[in-house]
Amino acid sequence: MTFMKKLYRILNNKTIIGNLILLGIALLYLFQTTKLPSVDQLDETFFSASTLPILLSLSAIFFVLLQLFLSFRKNEDLRLTGRELQWRPLFFLGLLMIGYAALFETLGFILASISFLFFAFRILGGKKLFLNFIIAGGLVFFMWLLLSRAFNLHLEAGDLYRWLSGG
Amino acid sequence: MLDGILFGLQTTFTPINLLMVFVGCFAGTFIGMLPGLGPVSAIALMIPITYGMAPASGMILMAGVYYGAVFGGSTSAILLNAPGVSGAVATAFDGYPMAQQGQAGKALSIAAYSSFFGGTLGAIFLIFLVPVLAKLSLSFQSSDYFALMLFGCTAVAAFSGKGQILKAVSMTFLGLMLATVGEDPSGVQRFTFGISDLYDGISFLLLSMATFALAEALIVAMRKPSQQTKTEIATLHSLKLSRDEVQEIAPALGRSSLLGFFVGILPGAGATIASFIAYGIERSLAPLHLRKKFGKGSNRGLAAPEAANNAASSGSFVPLLTLGIPGSATTAVMLGALLSYGVQPGPRLYIDYPGIFWSVIISMYIGNVILLLLNLPLIPYISRLLMIPRQFLLPIILFLSLMGVYLVSFNSFDLWLMIGFGLAALVFRLLDFPLAPMLLGFILGGMMEDNLRRAVLIWDDSFAFLWQRPSTAALVALALLILLSPMLLEIKSKLSGRKRQQQD
């Protein structure tokens, strides 16, 4: 089998890719474990802050390598079957969630949440913009009433509101 | 025990706690029907709401949500062939064909009665078994706890699907590693990368919501609309069962409830496995003329998994209430909720917090009654909620998930963390890596380290307790046996599969 074919098989194998990700995480974890600060008194203690992390990382690396070994040995056809999935909604929803987290403190709970829901409805195919707005606004208002009035929870008002109100 | 039952009745039969049972069952049924949410997500969504309540009330609410969600998942399995919870997958095998044959009403009735029977029997078993197990568990030391948690982690991995054991073990380790983030008992900051928001570690609510609610909703959003199973909710017809039908399903109900309860006791087994085992057993035991109907609308094929998954839900509380070990992902979240109330689960829960202990058990029985009385008349109306278009449903789920996490700490950093974990969970889901073992490893990780640390100290900086203390050694051996047997079989089959390919 040519190198390119082998590489293609690897990149299309869910098990291999997943295990490579886990291997990366385990190696990073082990690396960070070696950098754990030592406390003087802990030098006299058998069980320190790094004892369990070392055990976990080495065990995780062992199991992941075992799986990789078995996956490379067996010619499993576990292709990444992404064709039946739509990646566009995920991309835009992901961006929307990032935007929501980034602007939450600026816009405040109400404005950020209404915007999030409105655009999310649109991304998933809600074409009636007015309906989207009414549903988003109604739900957020209901949540605001429930959380801030009924449960007495403080919800972020937002820098924008504070700026506009001169606070 | 009688005192305990009376105490539980006294605690549960207060207006607020009865309201919690009612609200929990109702909310759980609705949430369980929604694609993308299950009992874990439903309970995780409830936890922020319960912060202002008494622990007993909060736990009663969550127990009600658990049962409600298990039943709600069955409704969408029957009507849409889209199980709302993994324990309802087996329900769809015969429930959906029945609905397609114009017998949706009967199917929903069988599911409701079977759930009631299984859940009630499970609650009765729980009342009698829990005190026995609680007394036994008082003799446990830190080393035994560590071994028990190790058993819990390995059992989750061992009961995962065929060919998934090694993946489940790896994901369990991932969860254990995530549990070490934050300050350790000796005051050392671990894996925080200098971010002060991580000094207290990662919130279990954040991880469970990201893993189960957020990731699931994103996956559903990625599916093409043509793949969404649309259904007209045709007339539901009668909800009543004939005498013959009752006689047909009665033996299956008894067997499946028993099986489900004892499978549910095993940490890591849970409702999903119980429902599949029950379905398989009933199909094997059924007379030929009934066996042919399995998969095509069999009454027994529907009744068995429904009774089993509800009985297993009760059974999964046994390790949680007696030993502080979650028996499933759902009870793992409830364990986290108990910890957040400042209640230390374990054998002393029975002694130190009898109100919580007994009221949860009693509320299970009441919850089953309420579910039956509530859901039978409401089934036609509740099921219409499933017709909410996905362009509205999914964003609402995403929004509620993000809000739920924010309400815990009121820190927008958690939103970032949630999004990061949610996307990572999505990646693992798409790569067919199970996430429940990761969550369980995360929940158990902190307690495992504490108990391991104490055990090492008690045994003079030695790990000899693993083989010298009989109870610990027995649990460790059991854990290794449960894990290694299927693992070695899986490795052997993978290696022999390659050999066969080479020979071909």
PDB file of C-alpha atoms in Angstrom, chain B residues 216-372:
ATOM      1  CA  GLU B 216     -26.581  16.535  21.357  1.00  0.00           C
ATOM      2  CA  ALA B 217     -28.378  19.666  20.193  1.00  0.00           C
ATOM      3  CA  LEU B 218     -25.549  20.505  17.801  1.00  0.00           C
ATOM      4  CA  ILE B 219     -25.601  17.004  16.342  1.00  0.00           C
ATOM      5  CA  VAL B 220     -29.330  17.207  15.723  1.00  0.00           C
ATOM      6  CA  ALA B 221     -28.794  20.608  14.098  1.00  0.00           C
ATOM      7  CA  MET B 222     -26.238  19.048  11.769  1.00  0.00           C
ATOM      8  CA  ARG B 223     -28.623  16.417  10.489  1.00  0.00           C
ATOM      9  CA  LYS B 224     -30.327  17.245   7.254  1.00  0.00           C
ATOM     10  CA  PRO B 225     -34.024  18.061   7.579  1.00  0.00           C
ATOM     11  CA  SER B 226     -34.933  15.115   5.381  1.00  0.00           C
ATOM     12  CA  GLN B 227     -33.412  12.826   7.984  1.00  0.00           C
ATOM     13  CA  GLN B 228     -35.670  14.183  10.665  1.00  0.00           C
ATOM     14  CA  THR B 229     -38.397  11.646  11.153  1.00  0.00           C
ATOM     15  CA  LYS B 230     -41.555  13.476  10.504  1.00  0.00           C
ATOM     16  CA  THR B 231     -44.788  12.042  11.536  1.00  0.00           C
ATOM     17  CA  GLU B 232     -48.310  13.074  11.493  1.00  0.00           C
ATOM     18  CA  ILE B 233     -49.693  12.478  14.882  1.00  0.00           C
ATOM     19  CA  ALA B 234     -52.558  10.452  13.599  1.00  0.00           C
ATOM     20  CA  THR B 235     -55.479   9.703  15.805  1.00  0.00           C
ATOM     21  CA  LEU B 236     -54.212   8.029  18.894  1.00  0.00           C
ATOM     22  CA  HIS B 237     -57.300   5.795  19.129  1.00  0.00           C
ATOM     23  CA  SER B 238     -58.120   4.138  22.419  1.00  0.00           C
ATOM     24  CA  LEU B 239     -55.679   4.089  25.279  1.00  0.00           C
ATOM     25  CA  LYS B 240     -57.282   1.053  26.924  1.00  0.00           C
ATOM     26  CA  LEU B 241     -55.869  -2.465  26.985  1.00  0.00           C
ATOM     27  CA  SER B 242     -58.003  -5.593  26.654  1.00  0.00           C
ATOM     28  CA  ARG B 243     -57.824  -8.442  29.164  1.00  0.00           C
ATOM     29  CA  ASP B 244     -55.947 -10.596  26.671  1.00  0.00           C
ATOM     30  CA  GLU B 245     -53.381  -7.900  26.139  1.00  0.00           C
ATOM     31  CA  VAL B 246     -52.878  -7.521  29.889  1.00  0.00           C
ATOM     32  CA  GLN B 247     -52.407 -11.279  30.230  1.00  0.00           C
ATOM     33  CA  GLU B 248     -49.950 -11.226  27.372  1.00  0.00           C
ATOM     34  CA  ILE B 249     -47.675  -8.605  28.882  1.00  0.00           C
ATOM     35  CA  ALA B 250     -48.033  -9.519  32.587  1.00  0.00           C
ATOM     36  CA  PRO B 251     -45.258 -12.164  32.701  1.00  0.00           C
ATOM     37  CA  ALA B 252     -42.924  -9.868  30.774  1.00  0.00           C
ATOM     38  CA  LEU B 253     -43.568  -7.064  33.236  1.00  0.00           C
ATOM     39  CA  GLY B 254     -42.632  -9.168  36.258  1.00  0.00           C
ATOM     40  CA  ARG B 255     -39.483 -10.625  34.744  1.00  0.00           C
ATOM     41  CA  SER B 256     -38.281  -7.397  33.195  1.00  0.00           C
ATOM     42  CA  SER B 257     -38.846  -5.361  36.367  1.00  0.00           C
ATOM     43  CA  LEU B 258     -36.792  -7.791  38.445  1.00  0.00           C
ATOM     44  CA  LEU B 259     -34.071  -7.929  35.866  1.00  0.00           C
ATOM     45  CA  GLY B 260     -34.061  -4.185  35.390  1.00  0.00           C
ATOM     46  CA  PHE B 261     -33.745  -3.446  39.105  1.00  0.00           C
ATOM     47  CA  PHE B 262     -30.780  -5.728  39.687  1.00  0.00           C
ATOM     48  CA  VAL B 263     -29.043  -4.637  36.505  1.00  0.00           C
ATOM     49  CA  GLY B 264     -29.613  -1.042  37.552  1.00  0.00           C
ATOM     50  CA  ILE B 265     -27.834  -1.675  40.860  1.00  0.00           C
ATOM     51  CA  LEU B 266     -24.624  -2.442  39.022  1.00  0.00           C
ATOM     52  CA  PRO B 267     -22.607   0.745  38.650  1.00  0.00           C
ATOM     53  CA  GLY B 268     -22.343   1.590  35.012  1.00  0.00           C
ATOM     54  CA  ALA B 269     -25.138  -0.671  33.817  1.00  0.00           C
ATOM     55  CA  GLY B 270     -28.230   1.514  33.964  1.00  0.00           C
ATOM     56  CA  ALA B 271     -31.502   1.729  32.087  1.00  0.00           C
ATOM     57  CA  THR B 272     -30.117   1.303  28.579  1.00  0.00           C
ATOM     58  CA  ILE B 273     -28.471  -2.025  29.196  1.00  0.00           C
ATOM     59  CA  ALA B 274     -31.400  -3.216  31.304  1.00  0.00           C
ATOM     60  CA  SER B 275     -33.866  -2.430  28.520  1.00  0.00           C
ATOM     61  CA  PHE B 276     -31.828  -4.261  25.880  1.00  0.00           C
ATOM     62  CA  ILE B 277     -31.285  -7.325  28.056  1.00  0.00           C
ATOM     63  CA  ALA B 278     -34.986  -7.438  28.934  1.00  0.00           C
ATOM     64  CA  TYR B 279     -35.981  -7.161  25.280  1.00  0.00           C
ATOM     65  CA  GLY B 280     -33.609  -9.929  24.303  1.00  0.00           C
ATOM     66  CA  ILE B 281     -34.762 -12.240  27.079  1.00  0.00           C
ATOM     67  CA  GLU B 282     -38.454 -11.713  26.372  1.00  0.00           C
ATOM     68  CA  ARG B 283     -37.918 -12.377  22.696  1.00  0.00           C
ATOM     69  CA  SER B 284     -36.170 -15.640  23.576  1.00  0.00           C
ATOM     70  CA  LEU B 285     -38.835 -16.708  26.059  1.00  0.00           C
ATOM     71  CA  ALA B 286     -41.854 -15.760  23.967  1.00  0.00           C
ATOM     72  CA  PRO B 287     -43.907 -18.549  22.316  1.00  0.00           C
ATOM     73  CA  LEU B 288     -43.333 -18.797  18.586  1.00  0.00           C
ATOM     74  CA  HIS B 289     -46.516 -17.019  17.560  1.00  0.00           C
ATOM     75  CA  LEU B 290     -45.596 -14.057  19.774  1.00  0.00           C
ATOM     76  CA  ARG B 291     -41.911 -14.113  18.921  1.00  0.00           C
ATOM     77  CA  LYS B 292     -42.678 -13.410  15.280  1.00  0.00           C
ATOM     78  CA  LYS B 293     -44.238 -10.108  16.251  1.00  0.00           C
ATOM     79  CA  PHE B 294     -41.101  -8.774  17.903  1.00  0.00           C
ATOM     80  CA  GLY B 295     -39.830  -5.830  15.889  1.00  0.00           C
ATOM     81  CA  LYS B 296     -43.182  -5.458  14.141  1.00  0.00           C
ATOM     82  CA  GLY B 297     -45.388  -4.199  16.930  1.00  0.00           C
ATOM     83  CA  SER B 298     -45.282  -6.745  19.736  1.00  0.00           C
ATOM     84  CA  ASN B 299     -46.958  -5.819  23.007  1.00  0.00           C
ATOM     85  CA  ARG B 300     -44.351  -7.764  24.974  1.00  0.00           C
ATOM     86  CA  GLY B 301     -41.563  -6.232  22.926  1.00  0.00           C
ATOM     87  CA  LEU B 302     -42.746  -2.831  24.081  1.00  0.00           C
ATOM     88  CA  ALA B 303     -43.625  -3.708  27.669  1.00  0.00           C
ATOM     89  CA  ALA B 304     -40.349  -5.453  28.535  1.00  0.00           C
ATOM     90  CA  PRO B 305     -37.868  -2.619  27.908  1.00  0.00           C
ATOM     91  CA  GLU B 306     -40.209  -0.068  29.427  1.00  0.00           C
ATOM     92  CA  ALA B 307     -40.593  -1.997  32.669  1.00  0.00           C
ATOM     93  CA  ALA B 308     -36.875  -2.746  32.768  1.00  0.00           C
ATOM     94  CA  ASN B 309     -35.659   0.787  32.210  1.00  0.00           C
ATOM     95  CA  ASN B 310     -37.881   2.214  34.921  1.00  0.00           C
ATOM     96  CA  ALA B 311     -36.949  -0.508  37.387  1.00  0.00           C
ATOM     97  CA  ALA B 312     -33.302   0.103  36.536  1.00  0.00           C
ATOM     98  CA  SER B 313     -33.792   3.782  37.301  1.00  0.00           C
ATOM     99  CA  SER B 314     -34.772   2.796  40.848  1.00  0.00           C
ATOM    100  CA  GLY B 315     -31.945   0.291  41.059  1.00  0.00           C
ATOM    101  CA  SER B 316     -29.384   2.895  40.065  1.00  0.00           C
ATOM    102  CA  PHE B 317     -30.200   4.770  43.259  1.00  0.00           C
ATOM    103  CA  VAL B 318     -29.029   1.881  45.434  1.00  0.00           C
ATOM    104  CA  PRO B 319     -25.292   2.522  45.072  1.00  0.00           C
ATOM    105  CA  LEU B 320     -25.863   6.278  45.183  1.00  0.00           C
ATOM    106  CA  LEU B 321     -27.862   6.299  48.413  1.00  0.00           C
ATOM    107  CA  THR B 322     -25.967   3.593  50.248  1.00  0.00           C
ATOM    108  CA  LEU B 323     -22.406   3.976  49.109  1.00  0.00           C
ATOM    109  CA  GLY B 324     -22.245   7.369  47.465  1.00  0.00           C
ATOM    110  CA  ILE B 325     -21.304   5.740  44.193  1.00  0.00           C
ATOM    111  CA  PRO B 326     -23.363   6.763  41.178  1.00  0.00           C
ATOM    112  CA  GLY B 327     -24.854   3.835  39.317  1.00  0.00           C
ATOM    113  CA  SER B 328     -25.320   5.723  36.085  1.00  0.00           C
ATOM    114  CA  ALA B 329     -24.522   9.022  34.403  1.00  0.00           C
ATOM    115  CA  THR B 330     -27.807  10.413  35.698  1.00  0.00           C
ATOM    116  CA  THR B 331     -27.154   9.487  39.298  1.00  0.00           C
ATOM    117  CA  ALA B 332     -23.628  10.809  38.822  1.00  0.00           C
ATOM    118  CA  VAL B 333     -25.137  14.224  38.156  1.00  0.00           C
ATOM    119  CA  MET B 334     -27.378  13.804  41.173  1.00  0.00           C
ATOM    120  CA  LEU B 335     -24.341  12.917  43.229  1.00  0.00           C
ATOM    121  CA  GLY B 336     -22.786  16.168  42.115  1.00  0.00           C
ATOM    122  CA  ALA B 337     -25.975  17.949  43.132  1.00  0.00           C
ATOM    123  CA  LEU B 338     -25.795  16.405  46.601  1.00  0.00           C
ATOM    124  CA  LEU B 339     -22.212  17.582  46.943  1.00  0.00           C
ATOM    125  CA  SER B 340     -23.214  21.063  45.892  1.00  0.00           C
ATOM    126  CA  TYR B 341     -25.823  21.102  48.686  1.00  0.00           C
ATOM    127  CA  GLY B 342     -23.043  20.326  51.131  1.00  0.00           C
ATOM    128  CA  VAL B 343     -24.368  16.797  51.673  1.00  0.00           C
ATOM    129  CA  GLN B 344     -21.721  14.098  51.680  1.00  0.00           C
ATOM    130  CA  PRO B 345     -23.208  10.994  50.070  1.00  0.00           C
ATOM    131  CA  GLY B 346     -22.107   7.635  51.355  1.00  0.00           C
ATOM    132  CA  PRO B 347     -23.108   5.144  54.042  1.00  0.00           C
ATOM    133  CA  ARG B 348     -23.645   7.939  56.540  1.00  0.00           C
ATOM    134  CA  LEU B 349     -26.317   9.528  54.360  1.00  0.00           C
ATOM    135  CA  TYR B 350     -28.743   7.030  55.872  1.00  0.00           C
ATOM    136  CA  ILE B 351     -27.799   8.204  59.373  1.00  0.00           C
ATOM    137  CA  ASP B 352     -26.903  11.870  58.958  1.00  0.00           C
ATOM    138  CA  TYR B 353     -29.550  12.879  56.442  1.00  0.00           C
ATOM    139  CA  PRO B 354     -32.466  10.488  56.898  1.00  0.00           C
ATOM    140  CA  GLY B 355     -34.828  13.151  55.553  1.00  0.00           C
ATOM    141  CA  ILE B 356     -33.104  13.196  52.183  1.00  0.00           C
ATOM    142  CA  PHE B 357     -32.544   9.457  52.148  1.00  0.00           C
ATOM    143  CA  TRP B 358     -36.092   8.316  52.842  1.00  0.00           C
ATOM    144  CA  SER B 359     -37.902  11.137  51.107  1.00  0.00           C
ATOM    145  CA  VAL B 360     -36.107  10.352  47.843  1.00  0.00           C
ATOM    146  CA  ILE B 361     -37.158   6.708  48.106  1.00  0.00           C
ATOM    147  CA  ILE B 362     -40.769   7.485  48.997  1.00  0.00           C
ATOM    148  CA  SER B 363     -40.989  10.143  46.314  1.00  0.00           C
ATOM    149  CA  MET B 364     -40.087   7.510  43.739  1.00  0.00           C
ATOM    150  CA  TYR B 365     -43.249   5.595  44.466  1.00  0.00           C
ATOM    151  CA  ILE B 366     -45.353   8.745  44.528  1.00  0.00           C
ATOM    152  CA  GLY B 367     -43.659   9.885  41.335  1.00  0.00           C
ATOM    153  CA  ASN B 368     -44.644   6.679  39.574  1.00  0.00           C
ATOM    154  CA  VAL B 369     -48.279   7.145  40.555  1.00  0.00           C
ATOM    155  CA  ILE B 370     -48.235  10.763  39.442  1.00  0.00           C
ATOM    156  CA  LEU B 371     -46.598   9.861  36.152  1.00  0.00           C
ATOM    157  CA  LEU B 372     -49.332   7.404  35.365  1.00  0.00           C
TER     158      LEU B 372
END
